[in-house]
PDB file of C-alpha atoms in Angstrom:
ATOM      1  CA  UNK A   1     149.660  88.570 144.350  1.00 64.00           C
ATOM      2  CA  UNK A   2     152.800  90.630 145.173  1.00 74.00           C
ATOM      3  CA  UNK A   3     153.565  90.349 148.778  1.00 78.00           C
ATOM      4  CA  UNK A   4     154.312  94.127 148.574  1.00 83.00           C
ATOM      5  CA  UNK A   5     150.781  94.532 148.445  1.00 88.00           C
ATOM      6  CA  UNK A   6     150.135  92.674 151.698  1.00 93.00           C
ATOM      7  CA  UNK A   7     151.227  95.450 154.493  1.00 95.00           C
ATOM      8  CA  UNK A   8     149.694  98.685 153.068  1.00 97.00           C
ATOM      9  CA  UNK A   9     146.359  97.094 152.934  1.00 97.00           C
ATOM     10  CA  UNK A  10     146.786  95.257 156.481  1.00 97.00           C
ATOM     11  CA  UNK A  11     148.613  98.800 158.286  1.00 97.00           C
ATOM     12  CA  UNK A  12     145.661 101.054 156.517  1.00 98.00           C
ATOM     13  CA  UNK A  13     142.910  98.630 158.004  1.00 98.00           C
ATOM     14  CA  UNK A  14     144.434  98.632 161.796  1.00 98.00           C
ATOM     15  CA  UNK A  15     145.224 102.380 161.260  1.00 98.00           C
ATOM     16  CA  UNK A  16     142.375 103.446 160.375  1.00 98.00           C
ATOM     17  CA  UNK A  17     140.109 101.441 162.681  1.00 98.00           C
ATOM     18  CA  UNK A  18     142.434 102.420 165.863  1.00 98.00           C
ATOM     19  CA  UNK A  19     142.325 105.973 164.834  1.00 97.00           C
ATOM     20  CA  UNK A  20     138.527 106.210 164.038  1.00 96.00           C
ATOM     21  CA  UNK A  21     136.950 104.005 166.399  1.00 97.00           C
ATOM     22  CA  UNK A  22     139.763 102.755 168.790  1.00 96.00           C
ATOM     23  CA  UNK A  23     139.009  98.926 167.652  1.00 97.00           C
ATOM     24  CA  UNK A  24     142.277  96.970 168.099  1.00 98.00           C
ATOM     25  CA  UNK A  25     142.722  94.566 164.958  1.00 98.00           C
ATOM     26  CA  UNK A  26     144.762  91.892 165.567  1.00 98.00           C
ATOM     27  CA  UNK A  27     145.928  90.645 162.247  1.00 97.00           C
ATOM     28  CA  UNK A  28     145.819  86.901 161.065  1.00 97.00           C
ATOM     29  CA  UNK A  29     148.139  85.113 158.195  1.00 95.00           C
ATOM     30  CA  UNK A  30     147.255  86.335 155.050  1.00 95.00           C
ATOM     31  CA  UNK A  31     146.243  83.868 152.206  1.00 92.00           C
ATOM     32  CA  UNK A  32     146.041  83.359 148.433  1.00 91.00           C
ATOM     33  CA  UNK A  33     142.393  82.405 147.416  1.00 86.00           C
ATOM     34  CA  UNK A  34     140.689  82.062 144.418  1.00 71.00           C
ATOM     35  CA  UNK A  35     137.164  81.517 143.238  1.00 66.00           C
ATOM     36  CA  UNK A  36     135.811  81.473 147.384  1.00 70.00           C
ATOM     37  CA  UNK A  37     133.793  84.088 148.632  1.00 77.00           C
ATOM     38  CA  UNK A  38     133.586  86.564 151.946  1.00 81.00           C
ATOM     39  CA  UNK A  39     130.984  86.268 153.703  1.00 85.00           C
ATOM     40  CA  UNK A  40     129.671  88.761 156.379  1.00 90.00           C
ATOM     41  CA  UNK A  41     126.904  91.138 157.336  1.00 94.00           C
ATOM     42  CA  UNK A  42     127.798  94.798 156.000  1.00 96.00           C
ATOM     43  CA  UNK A  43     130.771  95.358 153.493  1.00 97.00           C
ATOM     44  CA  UNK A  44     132.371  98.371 152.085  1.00 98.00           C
ATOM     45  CA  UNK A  45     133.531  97.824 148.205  1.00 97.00           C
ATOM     46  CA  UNK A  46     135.954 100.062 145.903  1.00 97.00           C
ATOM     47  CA  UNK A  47     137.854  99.614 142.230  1.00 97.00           C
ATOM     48  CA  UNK A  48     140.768 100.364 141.352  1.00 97.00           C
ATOM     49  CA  UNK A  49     142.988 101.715 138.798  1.00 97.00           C
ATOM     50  CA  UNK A  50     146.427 102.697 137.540  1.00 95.00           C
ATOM     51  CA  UNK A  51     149.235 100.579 136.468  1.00 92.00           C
ATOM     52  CA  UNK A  52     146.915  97.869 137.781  1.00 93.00           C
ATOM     53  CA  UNK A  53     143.471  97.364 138.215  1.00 94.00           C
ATOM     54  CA  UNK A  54     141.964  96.070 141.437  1.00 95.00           C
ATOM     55  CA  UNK A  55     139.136  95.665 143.910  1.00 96.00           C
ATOM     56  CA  UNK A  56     139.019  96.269 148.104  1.00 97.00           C
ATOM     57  CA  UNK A  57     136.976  94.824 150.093  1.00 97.00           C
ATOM     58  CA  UNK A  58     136.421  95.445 153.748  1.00 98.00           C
ATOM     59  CA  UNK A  59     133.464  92.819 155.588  1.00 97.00           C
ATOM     60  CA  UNK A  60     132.153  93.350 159.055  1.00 96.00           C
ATOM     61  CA  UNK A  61     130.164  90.983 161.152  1.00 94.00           C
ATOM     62  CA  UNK A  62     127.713  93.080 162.693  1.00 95.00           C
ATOM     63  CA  UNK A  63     129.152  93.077 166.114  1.00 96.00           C
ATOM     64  CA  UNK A  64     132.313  94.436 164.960  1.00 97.00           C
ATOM     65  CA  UNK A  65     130.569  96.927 162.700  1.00 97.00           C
ATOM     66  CA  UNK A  66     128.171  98.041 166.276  1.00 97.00           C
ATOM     67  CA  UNK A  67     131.680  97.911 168.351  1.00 97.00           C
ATOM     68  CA  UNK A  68     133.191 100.852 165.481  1.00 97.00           C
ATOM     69  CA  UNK A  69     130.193 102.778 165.238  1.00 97.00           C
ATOM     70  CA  UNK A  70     130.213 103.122 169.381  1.00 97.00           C
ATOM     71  CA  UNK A  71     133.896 104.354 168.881  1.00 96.00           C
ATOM     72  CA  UNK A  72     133.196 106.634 166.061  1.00 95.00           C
ATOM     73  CA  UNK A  73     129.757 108.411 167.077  1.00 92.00           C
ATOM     74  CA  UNK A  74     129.297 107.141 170.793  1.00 94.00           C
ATOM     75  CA  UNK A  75     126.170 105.664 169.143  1.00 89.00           C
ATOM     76  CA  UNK A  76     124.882 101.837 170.186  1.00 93.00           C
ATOM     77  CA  UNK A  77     123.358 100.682 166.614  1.00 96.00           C
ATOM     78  CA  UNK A  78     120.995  97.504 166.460  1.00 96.00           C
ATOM     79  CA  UNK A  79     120.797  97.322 163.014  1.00 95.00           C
ATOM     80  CA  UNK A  80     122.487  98.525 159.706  1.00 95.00           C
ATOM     81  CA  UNK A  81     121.030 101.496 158.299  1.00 94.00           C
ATOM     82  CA  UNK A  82     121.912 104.362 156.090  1.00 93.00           C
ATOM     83  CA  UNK A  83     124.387 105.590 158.474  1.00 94.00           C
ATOM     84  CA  UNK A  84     125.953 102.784 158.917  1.00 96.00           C
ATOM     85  CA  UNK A  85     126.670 101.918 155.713  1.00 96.00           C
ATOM     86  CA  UNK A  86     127.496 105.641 155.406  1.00 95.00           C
ATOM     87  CA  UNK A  87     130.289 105.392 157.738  1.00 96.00           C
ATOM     88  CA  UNK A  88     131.606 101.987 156.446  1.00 97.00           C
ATOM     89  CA  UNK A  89     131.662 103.547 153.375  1.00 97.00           C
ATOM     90  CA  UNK A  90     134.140 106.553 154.763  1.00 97.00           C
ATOM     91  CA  UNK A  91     135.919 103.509 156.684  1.00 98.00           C
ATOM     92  CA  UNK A  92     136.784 101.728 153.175  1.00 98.00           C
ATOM     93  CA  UNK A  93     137.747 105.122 151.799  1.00 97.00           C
ATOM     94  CA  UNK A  94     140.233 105.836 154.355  1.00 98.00           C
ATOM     95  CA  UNK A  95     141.617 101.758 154.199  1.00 98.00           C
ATOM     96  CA  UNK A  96     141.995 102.521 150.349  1.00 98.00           C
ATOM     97  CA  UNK A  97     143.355 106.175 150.484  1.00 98.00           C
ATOM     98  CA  UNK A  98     146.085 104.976 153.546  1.00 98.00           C
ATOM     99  CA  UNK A  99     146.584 101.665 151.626  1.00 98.00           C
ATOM    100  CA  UNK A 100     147.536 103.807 148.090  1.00 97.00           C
ATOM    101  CA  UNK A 101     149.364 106.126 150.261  1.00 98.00           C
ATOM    102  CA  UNK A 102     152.007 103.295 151.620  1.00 97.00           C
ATOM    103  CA  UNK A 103     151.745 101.745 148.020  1.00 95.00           C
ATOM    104  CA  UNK A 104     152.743 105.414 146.186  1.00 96.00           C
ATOM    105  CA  UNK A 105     155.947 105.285 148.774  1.00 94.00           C
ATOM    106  CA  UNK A 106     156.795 101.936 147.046  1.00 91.00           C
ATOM    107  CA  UNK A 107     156.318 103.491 143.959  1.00 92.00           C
ATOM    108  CA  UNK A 108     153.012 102.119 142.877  1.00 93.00           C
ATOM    109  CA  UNK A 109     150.545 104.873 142.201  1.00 95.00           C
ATOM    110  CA  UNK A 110     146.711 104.013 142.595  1.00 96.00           C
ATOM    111  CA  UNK A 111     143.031 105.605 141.943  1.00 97.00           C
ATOM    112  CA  UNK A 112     139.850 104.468 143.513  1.00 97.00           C
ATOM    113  CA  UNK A 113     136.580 104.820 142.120  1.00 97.00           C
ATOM    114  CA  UNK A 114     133.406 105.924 144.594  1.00 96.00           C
ATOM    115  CA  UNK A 115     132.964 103.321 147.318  1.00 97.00           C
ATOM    116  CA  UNK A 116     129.876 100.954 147.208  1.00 96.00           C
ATOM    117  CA  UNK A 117     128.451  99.664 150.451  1.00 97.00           C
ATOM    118  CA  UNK A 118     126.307  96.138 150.650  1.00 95.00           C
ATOM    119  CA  UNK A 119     124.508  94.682 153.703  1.00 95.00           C
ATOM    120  CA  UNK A 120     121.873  92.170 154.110  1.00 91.00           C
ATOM    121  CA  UNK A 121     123.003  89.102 156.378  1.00 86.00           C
ATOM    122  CA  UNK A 122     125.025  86.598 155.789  1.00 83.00           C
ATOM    123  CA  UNK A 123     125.654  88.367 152.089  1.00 91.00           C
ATOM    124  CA  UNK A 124     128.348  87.069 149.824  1.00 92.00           C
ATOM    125  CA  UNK A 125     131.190  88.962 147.821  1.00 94.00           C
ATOM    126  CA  UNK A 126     132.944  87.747 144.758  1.00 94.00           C
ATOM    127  CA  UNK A 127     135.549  89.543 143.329  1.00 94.00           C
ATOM    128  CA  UNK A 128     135.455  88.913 139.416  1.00 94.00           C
ATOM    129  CA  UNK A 129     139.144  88.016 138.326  1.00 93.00           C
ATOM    130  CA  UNK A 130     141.394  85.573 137.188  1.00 89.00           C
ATOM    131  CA  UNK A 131     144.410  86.570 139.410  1.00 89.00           C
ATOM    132  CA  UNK A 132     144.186  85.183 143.182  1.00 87.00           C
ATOM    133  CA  UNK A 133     142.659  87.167 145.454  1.00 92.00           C
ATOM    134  CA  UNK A 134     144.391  88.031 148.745  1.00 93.00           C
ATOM    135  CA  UNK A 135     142.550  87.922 151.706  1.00 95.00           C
ATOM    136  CA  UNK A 136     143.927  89.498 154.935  1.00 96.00           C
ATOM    137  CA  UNK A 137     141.813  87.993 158.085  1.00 96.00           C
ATOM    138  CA  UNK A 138     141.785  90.366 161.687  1.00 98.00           C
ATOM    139  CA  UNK A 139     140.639  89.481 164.881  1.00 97.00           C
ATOM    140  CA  UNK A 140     138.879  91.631 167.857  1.00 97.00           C
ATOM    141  CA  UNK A 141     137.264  91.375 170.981  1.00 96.00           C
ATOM    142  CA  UNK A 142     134.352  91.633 169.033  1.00 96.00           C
ATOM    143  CA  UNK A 143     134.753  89.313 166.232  1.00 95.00           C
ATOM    144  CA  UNK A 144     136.042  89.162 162.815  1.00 95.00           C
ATOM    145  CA  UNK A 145     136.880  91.757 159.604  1.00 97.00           C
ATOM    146  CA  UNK A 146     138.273  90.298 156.494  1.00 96.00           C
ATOM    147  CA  UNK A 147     139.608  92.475 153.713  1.00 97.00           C
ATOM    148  CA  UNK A 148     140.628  91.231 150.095  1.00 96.00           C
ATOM    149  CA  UNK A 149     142.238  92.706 148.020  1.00 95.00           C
ATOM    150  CA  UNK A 150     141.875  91.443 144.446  1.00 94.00           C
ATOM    151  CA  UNK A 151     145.034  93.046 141.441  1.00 92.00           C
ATOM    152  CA  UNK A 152     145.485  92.506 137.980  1.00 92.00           C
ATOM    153  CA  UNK A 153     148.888  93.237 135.839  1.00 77.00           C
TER     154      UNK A 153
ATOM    155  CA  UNK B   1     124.056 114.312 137.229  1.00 64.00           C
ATOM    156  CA  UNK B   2     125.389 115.423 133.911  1.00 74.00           C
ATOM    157  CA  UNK B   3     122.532 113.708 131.396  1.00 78.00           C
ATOM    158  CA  UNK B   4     125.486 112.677 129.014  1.00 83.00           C
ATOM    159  CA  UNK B   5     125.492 109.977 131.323  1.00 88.00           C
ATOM    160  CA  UNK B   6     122.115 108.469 130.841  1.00 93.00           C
ATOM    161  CA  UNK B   7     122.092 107.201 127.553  1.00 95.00           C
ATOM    162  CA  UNK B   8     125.963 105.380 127.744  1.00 97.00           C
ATOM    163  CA  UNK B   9     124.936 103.239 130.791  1.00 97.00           C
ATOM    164  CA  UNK B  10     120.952 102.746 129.089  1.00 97.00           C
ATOM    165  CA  UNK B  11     122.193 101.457 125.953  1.00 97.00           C
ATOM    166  CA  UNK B  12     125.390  99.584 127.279  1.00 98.00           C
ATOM    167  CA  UNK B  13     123.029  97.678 129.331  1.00 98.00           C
ATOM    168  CA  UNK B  14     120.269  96.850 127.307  1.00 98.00           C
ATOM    169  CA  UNK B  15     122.932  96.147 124.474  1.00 98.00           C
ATOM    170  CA  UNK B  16     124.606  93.702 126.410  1.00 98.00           C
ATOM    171  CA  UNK B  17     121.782  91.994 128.023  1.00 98.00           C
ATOM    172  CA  UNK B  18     120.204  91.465 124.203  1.00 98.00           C
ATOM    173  CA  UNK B  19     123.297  90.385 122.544  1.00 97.00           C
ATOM    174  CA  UNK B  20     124.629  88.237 125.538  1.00 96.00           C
ATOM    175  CA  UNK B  21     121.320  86.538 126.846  1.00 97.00           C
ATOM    176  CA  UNK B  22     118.674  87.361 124.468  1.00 96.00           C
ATOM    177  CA  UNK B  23     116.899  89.061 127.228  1.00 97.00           C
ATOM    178  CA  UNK B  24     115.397  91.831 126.402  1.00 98.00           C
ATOM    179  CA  UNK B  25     115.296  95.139 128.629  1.00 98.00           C
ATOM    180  CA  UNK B  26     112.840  98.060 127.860  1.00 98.00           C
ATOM    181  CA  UNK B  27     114.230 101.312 129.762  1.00 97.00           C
ATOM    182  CA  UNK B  28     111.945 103.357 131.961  1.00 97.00           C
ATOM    183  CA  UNK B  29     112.313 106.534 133.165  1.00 95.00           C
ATOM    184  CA  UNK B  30     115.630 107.430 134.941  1.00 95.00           C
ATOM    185  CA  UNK B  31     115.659 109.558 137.921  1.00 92.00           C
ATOM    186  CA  UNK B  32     117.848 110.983 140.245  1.00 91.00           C
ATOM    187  CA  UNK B  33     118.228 110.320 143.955  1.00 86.00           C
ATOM    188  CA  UNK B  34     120.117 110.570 146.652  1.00 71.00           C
ATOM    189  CA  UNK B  35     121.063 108.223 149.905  1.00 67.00           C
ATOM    190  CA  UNK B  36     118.264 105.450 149.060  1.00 70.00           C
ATOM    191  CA  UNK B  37     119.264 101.987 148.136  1.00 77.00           C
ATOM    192  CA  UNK B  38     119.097  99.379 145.208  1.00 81.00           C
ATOM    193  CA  UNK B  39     117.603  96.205 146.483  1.00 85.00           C
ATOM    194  CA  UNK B  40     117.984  93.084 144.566  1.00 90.00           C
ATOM    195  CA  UNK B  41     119.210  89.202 144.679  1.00 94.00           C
ATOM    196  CA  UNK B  42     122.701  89.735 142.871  1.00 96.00           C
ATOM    197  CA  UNK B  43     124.387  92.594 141.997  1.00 97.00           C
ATOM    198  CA  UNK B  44     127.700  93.314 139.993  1.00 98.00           C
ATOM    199  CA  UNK B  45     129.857  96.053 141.370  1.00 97.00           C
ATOM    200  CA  UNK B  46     132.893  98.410 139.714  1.00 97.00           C
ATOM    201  CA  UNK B  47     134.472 101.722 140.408  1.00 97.00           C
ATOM    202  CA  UNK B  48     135.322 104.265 137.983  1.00 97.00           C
ATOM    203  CA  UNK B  49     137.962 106.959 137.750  1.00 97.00           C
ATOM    204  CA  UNK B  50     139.356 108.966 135.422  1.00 95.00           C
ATOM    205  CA  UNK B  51     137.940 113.253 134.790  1.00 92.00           C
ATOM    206  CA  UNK B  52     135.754 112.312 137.403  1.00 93.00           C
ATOM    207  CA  UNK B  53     134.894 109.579 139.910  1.00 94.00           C
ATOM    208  CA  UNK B  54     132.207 107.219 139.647  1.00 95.00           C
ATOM    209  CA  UNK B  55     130.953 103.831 140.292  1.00 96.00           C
ATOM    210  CA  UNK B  56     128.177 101.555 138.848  1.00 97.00           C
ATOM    211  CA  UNK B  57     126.041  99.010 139.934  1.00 97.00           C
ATOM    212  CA  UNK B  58     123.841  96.518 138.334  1.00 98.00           C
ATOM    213  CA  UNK B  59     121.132  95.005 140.265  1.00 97.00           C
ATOM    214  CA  UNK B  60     118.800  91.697 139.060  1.00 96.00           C
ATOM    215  CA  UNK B  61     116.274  90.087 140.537  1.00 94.00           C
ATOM    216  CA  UNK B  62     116.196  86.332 140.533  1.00 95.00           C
ATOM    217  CA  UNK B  63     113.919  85.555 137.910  1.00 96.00           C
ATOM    218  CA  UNK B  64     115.884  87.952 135.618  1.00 97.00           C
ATOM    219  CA  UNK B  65     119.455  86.552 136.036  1.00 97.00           C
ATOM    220  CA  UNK B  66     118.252  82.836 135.847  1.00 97.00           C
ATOM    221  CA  UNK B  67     116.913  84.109 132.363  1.00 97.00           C
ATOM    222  CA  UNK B  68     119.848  85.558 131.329  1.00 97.00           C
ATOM    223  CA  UNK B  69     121.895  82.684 131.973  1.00 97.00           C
ATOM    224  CA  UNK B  70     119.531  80.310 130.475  1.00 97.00           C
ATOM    225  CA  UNK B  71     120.482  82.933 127.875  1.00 96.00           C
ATOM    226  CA  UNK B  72     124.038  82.781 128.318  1.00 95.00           C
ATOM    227  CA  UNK B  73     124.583  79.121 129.014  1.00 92.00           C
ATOM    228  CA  UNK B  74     121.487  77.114 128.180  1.00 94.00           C
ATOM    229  CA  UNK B  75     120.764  76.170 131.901  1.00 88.00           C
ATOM    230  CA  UNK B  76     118.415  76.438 134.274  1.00 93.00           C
ATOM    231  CA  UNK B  77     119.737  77.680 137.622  1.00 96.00           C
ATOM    232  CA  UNK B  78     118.031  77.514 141.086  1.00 96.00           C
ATOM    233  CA  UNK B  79     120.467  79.339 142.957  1.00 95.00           C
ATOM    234  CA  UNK B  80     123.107  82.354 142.720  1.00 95.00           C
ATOM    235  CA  UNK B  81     126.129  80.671 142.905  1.00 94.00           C
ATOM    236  CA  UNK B  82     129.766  81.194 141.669  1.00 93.00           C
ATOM    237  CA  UNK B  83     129.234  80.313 138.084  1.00 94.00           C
ATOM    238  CA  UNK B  84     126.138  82.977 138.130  1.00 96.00           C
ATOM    239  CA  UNK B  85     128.093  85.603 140.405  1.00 95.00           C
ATOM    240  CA  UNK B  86     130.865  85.028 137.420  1.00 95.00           C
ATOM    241  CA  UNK B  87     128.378  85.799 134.591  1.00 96.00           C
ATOM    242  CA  UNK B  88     127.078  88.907 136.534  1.00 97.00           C
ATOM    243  CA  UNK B  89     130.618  89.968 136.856  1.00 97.00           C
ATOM    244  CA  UNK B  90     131.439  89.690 133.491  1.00 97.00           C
ATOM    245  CA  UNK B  91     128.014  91.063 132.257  1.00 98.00           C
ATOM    246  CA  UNK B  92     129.382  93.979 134.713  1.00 98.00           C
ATOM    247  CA  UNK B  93     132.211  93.979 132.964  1.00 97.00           C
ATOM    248  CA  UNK B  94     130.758  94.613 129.166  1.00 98.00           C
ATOM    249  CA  UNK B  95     128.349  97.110 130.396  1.00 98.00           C
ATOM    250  CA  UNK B  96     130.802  99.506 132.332  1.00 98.00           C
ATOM    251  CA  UNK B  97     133.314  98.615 128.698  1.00 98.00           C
ATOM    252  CA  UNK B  98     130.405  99.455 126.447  1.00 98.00           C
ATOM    253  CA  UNK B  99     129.001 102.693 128.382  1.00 98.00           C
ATOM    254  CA  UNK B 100     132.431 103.654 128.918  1.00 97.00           C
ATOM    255  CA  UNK B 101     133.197 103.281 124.959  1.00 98.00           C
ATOM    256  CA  UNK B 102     130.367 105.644 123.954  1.00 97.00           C
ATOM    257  CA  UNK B 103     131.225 108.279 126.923  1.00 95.00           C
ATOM    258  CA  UNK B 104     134.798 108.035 125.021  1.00 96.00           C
ATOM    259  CA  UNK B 105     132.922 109.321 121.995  1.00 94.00           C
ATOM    260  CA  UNK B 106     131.612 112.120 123.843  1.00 91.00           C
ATOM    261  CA  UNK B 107     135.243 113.087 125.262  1.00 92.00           C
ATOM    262  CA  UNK B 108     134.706 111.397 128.639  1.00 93.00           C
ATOM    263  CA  UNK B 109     137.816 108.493 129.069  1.00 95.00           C
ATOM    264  CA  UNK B 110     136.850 106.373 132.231  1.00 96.00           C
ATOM    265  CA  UNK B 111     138.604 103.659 133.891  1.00 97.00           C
ATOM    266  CA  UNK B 112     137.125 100.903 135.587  1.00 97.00           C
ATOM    267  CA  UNK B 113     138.483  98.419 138.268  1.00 97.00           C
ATOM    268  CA  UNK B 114     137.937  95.125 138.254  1.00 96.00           C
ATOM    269  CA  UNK B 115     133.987  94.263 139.009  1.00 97.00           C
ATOM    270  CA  UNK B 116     132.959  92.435 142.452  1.00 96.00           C
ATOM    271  CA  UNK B 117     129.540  90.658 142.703  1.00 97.00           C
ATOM    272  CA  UNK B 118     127.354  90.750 145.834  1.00 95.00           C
ATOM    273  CA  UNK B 119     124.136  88.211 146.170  1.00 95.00           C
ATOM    274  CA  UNK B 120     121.961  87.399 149.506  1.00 91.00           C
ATOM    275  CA  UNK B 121     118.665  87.623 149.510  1.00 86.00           C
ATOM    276  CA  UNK B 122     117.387  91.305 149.220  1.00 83.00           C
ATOM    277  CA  UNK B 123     120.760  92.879 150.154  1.00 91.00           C
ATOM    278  CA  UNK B 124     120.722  96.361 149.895  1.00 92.00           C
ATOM    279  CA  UNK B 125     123.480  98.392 147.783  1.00 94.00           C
ATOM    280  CA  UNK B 126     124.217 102.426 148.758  1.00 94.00           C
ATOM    281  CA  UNK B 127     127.095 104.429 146.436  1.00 95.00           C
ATOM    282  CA  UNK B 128     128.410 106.609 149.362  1.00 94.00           C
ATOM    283  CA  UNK B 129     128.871 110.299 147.548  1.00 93.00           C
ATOM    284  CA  UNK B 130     127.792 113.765 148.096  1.00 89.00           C
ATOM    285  CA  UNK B 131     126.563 113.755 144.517  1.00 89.00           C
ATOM    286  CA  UNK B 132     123.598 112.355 143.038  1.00 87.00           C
ATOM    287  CA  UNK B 133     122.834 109.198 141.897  1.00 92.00           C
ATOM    288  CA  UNK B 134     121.254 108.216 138.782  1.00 94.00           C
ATOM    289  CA  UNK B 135     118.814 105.333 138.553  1.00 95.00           C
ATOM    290  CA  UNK B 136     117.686 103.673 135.369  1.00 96.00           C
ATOM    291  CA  UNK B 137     115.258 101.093 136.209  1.00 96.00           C
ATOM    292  CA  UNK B 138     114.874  98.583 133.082  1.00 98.00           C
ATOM    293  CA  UNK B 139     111.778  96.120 133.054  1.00 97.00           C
ATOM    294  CA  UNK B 140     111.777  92.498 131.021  1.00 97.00           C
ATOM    295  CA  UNK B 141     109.236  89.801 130.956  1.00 96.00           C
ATOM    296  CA  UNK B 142     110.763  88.440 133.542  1.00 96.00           C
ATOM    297  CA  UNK B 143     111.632  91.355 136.113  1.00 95.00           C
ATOM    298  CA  UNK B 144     113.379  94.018 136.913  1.00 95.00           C
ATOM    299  CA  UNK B 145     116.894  95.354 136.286  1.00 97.00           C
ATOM    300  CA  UNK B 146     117.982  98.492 138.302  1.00 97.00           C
ATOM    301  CA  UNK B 147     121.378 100.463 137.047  1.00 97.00           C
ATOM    302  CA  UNK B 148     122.331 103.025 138.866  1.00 96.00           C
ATOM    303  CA  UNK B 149     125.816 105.041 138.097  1.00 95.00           C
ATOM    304  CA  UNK B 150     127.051 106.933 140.946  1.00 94.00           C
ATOM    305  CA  UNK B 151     129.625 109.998 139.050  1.00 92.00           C
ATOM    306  CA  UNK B 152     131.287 113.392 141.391  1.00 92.00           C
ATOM    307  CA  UNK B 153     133.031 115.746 139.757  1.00 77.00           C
TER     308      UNK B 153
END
């Protein structure tokens, strides 16, 4: 994975989830992986294309995902529902579109597909490549979000 | 949903699932709808883009996907893990290449990203667009098979 691929994904998660919802990510180290799997409660999902092709990811554990839907619609959830994963599915649009935007500015121009949204607990994501896979772990007050970033070429 | 779509995304699956696994899929009636959810055991994931925007998503039951990769690879699974989640991906992978192959033919040049795979018990999928979604539920001896192909634009 190109380390130039590292910051837009990591400034377009903590941008986007201080703007939206005022949760403060803290981000960890980022890490190579290949072949493990994310594993968390609700996750957003998008492809995409261009001079490479690639995959986001973006997995909440459900008190992070109740902490950003308090922020964003004043709303306390207790379980993950059609809104929900209607508003995770914004979420990973706007990680993606900020993401591509900081990418374009280093000359790399990407497309995303329509954004797919999965929950059920304790679900698992598997991004389906042969390239490593970076993973990008943050911290809050109110537990973890992981994004991955899979890219080919 | 333009209903140049339907037959691409019927006959890439049921191609692939015959030729790859034996399995065979009879098609039932596809339908449009709009803000329900797929629910299945594994799932294979991948965004489109291109003249329009899209994404699909195909979902199997247990029963079906330990079929198809007795199918595939001879051997009888008891539980979704990486090796299966790999073989959904790929299957993924044929199906958007084979749907998007005869949408070609009908002037429509997609692009897909690369394909992630989602399994948990019953998760629930939901392709977050304004536009419609199309469902084409597929039956086999040994389940069901839900596609459904989320396209805007």
């Amino acid at each position: 994975v190109d380390v130039r691929y590292i910051n837009p994904f990591l400034s377009g998660t903590v941008e986007v989830l201080s703007t939206m919802a005022h949760v403060q990510l803290i981000p960890g180290k980022p890490f190579i992986k290949s072949g493990q799997t994310a594993m968390g409660d609700v996750t957003g999902l998008v492809g995409l294309t261009g001079e490479v092709r690639g995959s986001l990811s973006v997995t909440f554990v459900f008190r992070v995902i109740q902490a950003t839907m308090k922020g964003m619609l004043g709303d306390e959830i207790t379980e993950i529902d059609n809104t929900v994963r209607d508003a995770v599915g914004e979420l990973t649009n706007m990680i993606s579109g900020t993401a591509r935007r900081y990418l374009a500015e280093e000359g790399l121009s990407l497309r995303a597909g329509i954004p797919t949204v999965v929950s059920g607990k304790g679900h698992v994501i598997q991004h389906i490549t042969n390239s490593p896979i970076l993973a990008i772990p943050f911290q809050s007050q109110f537990g973890r979000v992981l994004v991955e970033v899979s890219i080919e070429g």
